[in-house]
Structures are given as structure tokens and as C-alpha cells.
Short mmCIF file of C-alpha atoms in Angstrom, two decimals:
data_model
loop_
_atom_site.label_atom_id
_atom_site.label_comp_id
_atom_site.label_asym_id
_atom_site.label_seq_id
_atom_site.Cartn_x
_atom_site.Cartn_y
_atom_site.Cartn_z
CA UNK A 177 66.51 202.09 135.43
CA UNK A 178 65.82 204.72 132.90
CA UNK A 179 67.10 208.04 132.11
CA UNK A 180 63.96 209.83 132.43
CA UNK A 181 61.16 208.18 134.52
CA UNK A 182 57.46 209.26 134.19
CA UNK A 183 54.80 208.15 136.04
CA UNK A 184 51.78 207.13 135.62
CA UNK A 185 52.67 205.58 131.78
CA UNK A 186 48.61 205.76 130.93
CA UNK A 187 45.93 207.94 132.93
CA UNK A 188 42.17 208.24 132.46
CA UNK A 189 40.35 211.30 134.61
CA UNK A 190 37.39 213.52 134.53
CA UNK A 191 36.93 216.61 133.51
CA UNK A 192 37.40 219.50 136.22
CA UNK A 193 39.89 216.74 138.07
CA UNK A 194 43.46 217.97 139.44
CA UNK A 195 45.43 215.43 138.17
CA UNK A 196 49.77 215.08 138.84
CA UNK A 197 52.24 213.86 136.19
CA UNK A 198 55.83 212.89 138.28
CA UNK A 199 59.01 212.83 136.28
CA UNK A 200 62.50 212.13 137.87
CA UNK A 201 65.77 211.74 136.14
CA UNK A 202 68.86 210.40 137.02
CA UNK A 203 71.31 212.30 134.29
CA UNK A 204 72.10 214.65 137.16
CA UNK A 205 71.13 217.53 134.49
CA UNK A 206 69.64 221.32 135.70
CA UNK A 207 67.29 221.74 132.36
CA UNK A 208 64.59 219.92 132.68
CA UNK A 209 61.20 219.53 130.25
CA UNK A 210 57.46 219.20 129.93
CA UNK A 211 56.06 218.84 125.99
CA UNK A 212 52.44 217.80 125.11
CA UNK A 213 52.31 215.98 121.65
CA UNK A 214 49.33 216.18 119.42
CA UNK A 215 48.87 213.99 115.94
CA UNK A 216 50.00 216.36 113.49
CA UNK A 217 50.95 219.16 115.70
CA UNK A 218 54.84 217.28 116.59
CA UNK A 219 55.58 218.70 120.53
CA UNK A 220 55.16 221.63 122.06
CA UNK A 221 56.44 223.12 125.01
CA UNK A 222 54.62 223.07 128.39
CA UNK A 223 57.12 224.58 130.58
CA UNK A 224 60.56 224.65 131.50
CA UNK A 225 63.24 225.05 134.26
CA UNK A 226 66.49 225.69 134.22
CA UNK A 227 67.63 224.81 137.59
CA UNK A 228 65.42 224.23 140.67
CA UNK A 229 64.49 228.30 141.31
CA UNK A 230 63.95 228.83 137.75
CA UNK A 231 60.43 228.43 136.17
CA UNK A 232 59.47 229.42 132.75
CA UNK A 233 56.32 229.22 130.46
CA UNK A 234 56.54 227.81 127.17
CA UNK A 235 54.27 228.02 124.05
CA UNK A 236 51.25 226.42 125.66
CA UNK A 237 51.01 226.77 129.48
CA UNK A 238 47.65 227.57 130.05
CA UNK A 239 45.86 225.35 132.43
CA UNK A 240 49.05 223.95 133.41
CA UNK A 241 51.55 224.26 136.46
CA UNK A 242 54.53 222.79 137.38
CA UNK A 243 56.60 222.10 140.75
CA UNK A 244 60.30 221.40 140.58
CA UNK A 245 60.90 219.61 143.89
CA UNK A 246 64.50 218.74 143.73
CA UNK A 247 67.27 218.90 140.91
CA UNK A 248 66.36 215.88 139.74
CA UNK A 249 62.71 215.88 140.17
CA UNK A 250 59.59 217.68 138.10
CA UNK A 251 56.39 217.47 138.35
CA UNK A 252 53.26 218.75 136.19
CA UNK A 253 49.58 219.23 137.37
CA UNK A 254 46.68 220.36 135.71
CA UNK A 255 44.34 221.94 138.10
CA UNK A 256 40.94 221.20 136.40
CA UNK A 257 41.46 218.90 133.56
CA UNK A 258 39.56 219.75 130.01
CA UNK A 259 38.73 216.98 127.50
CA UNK A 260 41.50 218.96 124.88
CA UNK A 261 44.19 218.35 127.79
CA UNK A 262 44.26 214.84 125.83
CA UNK A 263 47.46 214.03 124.46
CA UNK A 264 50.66 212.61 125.32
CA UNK A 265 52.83 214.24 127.85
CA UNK A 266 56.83 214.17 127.53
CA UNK A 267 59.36 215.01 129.90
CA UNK A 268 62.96 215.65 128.97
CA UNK A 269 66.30 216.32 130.51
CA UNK A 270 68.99 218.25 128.81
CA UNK A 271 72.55 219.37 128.70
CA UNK A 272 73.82 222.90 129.74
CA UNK A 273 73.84 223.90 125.65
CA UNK A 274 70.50 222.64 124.63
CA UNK A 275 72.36 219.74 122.44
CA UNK A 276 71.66 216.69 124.39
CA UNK A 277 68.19 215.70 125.40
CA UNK A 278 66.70 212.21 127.24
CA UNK A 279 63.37 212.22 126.84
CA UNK A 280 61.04 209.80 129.11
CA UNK A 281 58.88 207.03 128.04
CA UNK A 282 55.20 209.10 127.99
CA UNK A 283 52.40 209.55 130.04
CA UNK A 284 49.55 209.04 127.87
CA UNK A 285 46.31 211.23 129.15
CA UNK A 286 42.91 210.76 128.30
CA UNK A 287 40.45 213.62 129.78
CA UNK A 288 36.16 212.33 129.87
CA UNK B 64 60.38 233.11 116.27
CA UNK B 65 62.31 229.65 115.48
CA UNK B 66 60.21 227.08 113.35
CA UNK B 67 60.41 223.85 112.01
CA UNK B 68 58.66 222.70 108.74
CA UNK B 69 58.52 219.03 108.25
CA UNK B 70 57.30 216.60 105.16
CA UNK B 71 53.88 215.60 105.87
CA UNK B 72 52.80 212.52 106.07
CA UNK B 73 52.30 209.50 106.03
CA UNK B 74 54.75 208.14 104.11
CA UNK B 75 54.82 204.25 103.21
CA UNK B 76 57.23 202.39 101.63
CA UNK B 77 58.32 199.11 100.10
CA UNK B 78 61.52 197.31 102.02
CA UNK B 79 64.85 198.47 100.76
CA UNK B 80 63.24 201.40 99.34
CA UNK B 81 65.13 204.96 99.31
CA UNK B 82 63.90 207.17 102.26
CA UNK B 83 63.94 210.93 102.18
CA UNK B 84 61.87 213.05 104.72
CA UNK B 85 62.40 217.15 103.63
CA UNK B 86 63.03 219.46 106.92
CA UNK B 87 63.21 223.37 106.35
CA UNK B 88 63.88 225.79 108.88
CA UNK B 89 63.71 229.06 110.46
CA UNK B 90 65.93 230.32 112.83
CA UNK B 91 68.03 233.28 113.98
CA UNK B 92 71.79 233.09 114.14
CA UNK B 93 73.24 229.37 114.11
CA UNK B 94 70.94 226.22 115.49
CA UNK B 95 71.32 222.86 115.56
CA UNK B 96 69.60 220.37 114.01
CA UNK B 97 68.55 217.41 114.95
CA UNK B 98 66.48 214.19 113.82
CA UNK B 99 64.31 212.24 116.27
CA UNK B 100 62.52 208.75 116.01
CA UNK B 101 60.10 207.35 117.98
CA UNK B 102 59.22 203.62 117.62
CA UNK B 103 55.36 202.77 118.63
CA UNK B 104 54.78 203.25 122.57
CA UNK B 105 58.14 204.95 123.25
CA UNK B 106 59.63 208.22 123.67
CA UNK B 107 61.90 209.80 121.41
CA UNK B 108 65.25 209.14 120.75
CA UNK B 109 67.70 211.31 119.28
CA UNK B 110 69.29 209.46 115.27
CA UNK B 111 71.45 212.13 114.66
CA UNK B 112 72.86 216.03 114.96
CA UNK B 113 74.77 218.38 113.55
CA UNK B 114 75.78 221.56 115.08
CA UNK B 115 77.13 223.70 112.16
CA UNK B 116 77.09 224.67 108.74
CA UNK B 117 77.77 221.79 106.07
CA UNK B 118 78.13 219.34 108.54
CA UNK B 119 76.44 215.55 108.10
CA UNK B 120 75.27 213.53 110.75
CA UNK B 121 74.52 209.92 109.97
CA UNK B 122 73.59 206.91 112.31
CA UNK B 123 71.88 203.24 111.61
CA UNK B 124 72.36 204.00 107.57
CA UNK B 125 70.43 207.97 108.28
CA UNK B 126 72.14 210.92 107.03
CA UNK B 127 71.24 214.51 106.90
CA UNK B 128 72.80 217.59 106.14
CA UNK B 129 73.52 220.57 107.78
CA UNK B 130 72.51 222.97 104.13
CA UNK B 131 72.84 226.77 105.94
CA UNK B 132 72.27 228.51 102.17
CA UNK B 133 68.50 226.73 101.85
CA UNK B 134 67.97 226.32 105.44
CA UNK B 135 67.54 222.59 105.15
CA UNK B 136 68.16 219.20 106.97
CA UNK B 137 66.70 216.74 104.93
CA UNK B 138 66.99 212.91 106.39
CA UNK B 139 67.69 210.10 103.88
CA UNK B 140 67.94 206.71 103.98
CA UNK B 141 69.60 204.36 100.94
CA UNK B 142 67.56 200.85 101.71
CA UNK B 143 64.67 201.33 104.37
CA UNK B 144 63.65 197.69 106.61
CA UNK B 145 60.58 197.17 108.30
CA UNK B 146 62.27 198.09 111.23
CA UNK B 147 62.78 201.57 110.64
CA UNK B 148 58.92 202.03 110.84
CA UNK B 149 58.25 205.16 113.16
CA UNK B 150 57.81 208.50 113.72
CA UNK B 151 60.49 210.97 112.20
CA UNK B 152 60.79 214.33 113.97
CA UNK B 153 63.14 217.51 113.09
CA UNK B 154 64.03 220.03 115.72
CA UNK B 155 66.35 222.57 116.02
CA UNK B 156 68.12 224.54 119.12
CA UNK B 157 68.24 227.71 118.95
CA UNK B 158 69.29 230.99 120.28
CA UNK B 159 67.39 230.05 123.44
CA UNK B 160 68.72 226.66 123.72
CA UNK B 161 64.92 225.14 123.18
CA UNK B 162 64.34 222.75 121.07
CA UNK B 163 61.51 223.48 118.50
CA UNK B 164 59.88 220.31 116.90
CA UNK B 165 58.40 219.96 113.35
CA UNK B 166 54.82 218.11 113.03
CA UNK B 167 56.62 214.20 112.49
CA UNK B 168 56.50 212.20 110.18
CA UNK B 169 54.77 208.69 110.07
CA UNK B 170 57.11 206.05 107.63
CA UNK B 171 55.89 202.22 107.18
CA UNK B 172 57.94 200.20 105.47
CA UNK B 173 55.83 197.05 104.11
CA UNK B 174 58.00 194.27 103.60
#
């Protein structure tokens, strides 16, 4: 099993749809990521938690929440899905000092 | 705030070709830098690191090095395959323990 487990891989929803990306990980790690990836624009930030009570925005958050269910478990949701919500969404897991980081396999996202 | 300036791209060479794909950066106090690749339909996975001044990181034939005086990390390769055909990305970690990506790079190495 991997690392970093996303689910779905590959997702196609209307707009103004509340749609769910899981991601689990099994590195037994507090930090845990969500990054959006554009062509040209490398990743940015989503959100971000530090352990399960700690919740933080990152560069882009609008129209995004997240849940962190369980140490090892984070999911994010976007309430009424816009056709520019189309990307490629990574999660990540990383060490205490920010040098290690296992990032999942994608969810690509396509928003009609 | 922390930033990452990568080469643009794309960038496409022949096999066995010399590789070099510029990173600057911008960062308070001292980051670390990394390199990321991602192959077609996969996530990223981290080449190499280095967490202080002057230092080199190197895996699979990649080196960079850790330049604090022009704020650089610049990968290289000596003789580029077919298989190192991917997506390049710098990041740092900074202050706030965060990494920050640059835009990628797209290399193709025709063989």
C-alpha cells in the first residue's frame, strides 16, 4: 500500500456540486497537506494541519474546506464546485521539521 | 514572503545531453532546498535536499548546490536518458516549515 492514498484518482462534476477528495496516510505523521497544481503555476497550498485540532489556510483557500478526521486521515471538499476548481489536487504528509514530505498519487478534477 | 523562481520551460534535449535547470530563491533566515520530479501520471517525489549553506545533494547522477551568497540551487545533470523525462520542481522550507514550490519545469530527452 502507499504512503499517501487519495481517492478518487480522476473525478468529473458539475458546476455548483459539493464534491469530497479523501486522503489517508500511513507514515503515522501530524502535518498533513492539500496543494492544487496548475500548468505553469507549480503547487500551491490549499490548506494545512498540523495535528488533528489544528487547521490553517494557505495561499489559496477560497471555496475550499477541509476535515481532519483522524491523525492519519484528511479530507478536502469544495462546497459548490467552479469550472477554475480544475486542476490536480495533491495531498502530502510531512515530518515534524518540514524536511520530509510523501506526497500521494493525485486526484485529477475536472469541473463542467 | 518565501518564493521560488524556476527556469521556464520546456526544455528538450538530445540523450546524454548536459542538463541544467536554474532555481533562485527568496527566503528569510536559512531554508532548505529541495528538487522534486514527477514522472507522467504520478505524484512527486523528492531527488534530492540540502539543508545548509554550501552543501550538495546529488541522487540518480542529479546534483545541486546549496549557493547561500546568490541564493541559488541550480540542478544539473552530466548525461540526461530518456528516462529522466519529467517534471522538475524546486521548493524550499522555510521559516514556517512550508514548502513553497517554483512553476516546474518540463525536460524531454529525445533519444
Amino acid at each position: 500500500d502507499a504512503d499517501v492514498t487519495q481517492t478518487p484518482r480522476n473525478r468529473i462534476t458539475k458546476t455548483g456540486k459539493r464534491i469530497m477528495l479523501e486522503c489517508s496516510q500511513t507514515k503515522g505523521h501530524d502535518r498533513m497537506y492539500w496543494y492544487r497544481q496548475d500548468p505553469g503555476l507549480g503547487l500551491r497550498l490549499i490548506y494545512y494541519s498540523f495535528d488533528v485540532k489544528d487547521i490553517n489556510k494557505g495561499e489559496i483557500s477560497d471555496g475550499y474546506s477541509v476535515s481532519r478526521q483522524a491523525q492519519a486521515k484528511f479530507s478536502l471538499s469544495l462546497e459548490s464546485a467552479i469550472p477554475n476548481q480544475t486542476a490536480l489536487y495533491f495531498c502530502a504528509t510531512s515530518e515534524p521539521t518540514g524536511k520530509g514530505y510523501t506526497f500521494g498519487s493525485g486526484t485529477r478534477l475536472t469541473v463542467v | 514572503g518565501d518564493s521560488v523562481t524556476q527556469m521556464e520551460g520546456p526544455v528538450t534535449l538530445s540523450e546524454e545531453a548536459f542538463l541544467t535547470i536554474n532555481c533562485t530563491y527568496t527566503a528569510t533566515g536559512y531554508p532548505s532546498l529541495f528538487w522534486y520530479v514527477q514522472y507522467p501520471g504520478e505524484g512527486l517525489q523528492l531527488l534530492l535536499k540540502a539543508t545548509k549553506a554550501d552543501d550538495k545533494g546529488s541522487n540518480k547522477g542529479f546534483e545541486a548546490t546549496y549557493r547561500k551568497e546568490t541564493t541559488s540551487f541550480h540542478l544539473e545533470k552530466g548525461s540526461v536518458q530518456v528516462s529522466d523525462s519529467a517534471v522538475y520542481f524546486c521548493a524550499l522550507s522555510g521559516s514556517a516549515r512550508q514548502l513553497t514550490f517554483g512553476s516546474g519545469t518540463q525536460l524531454t530527452v529525445l533519444p
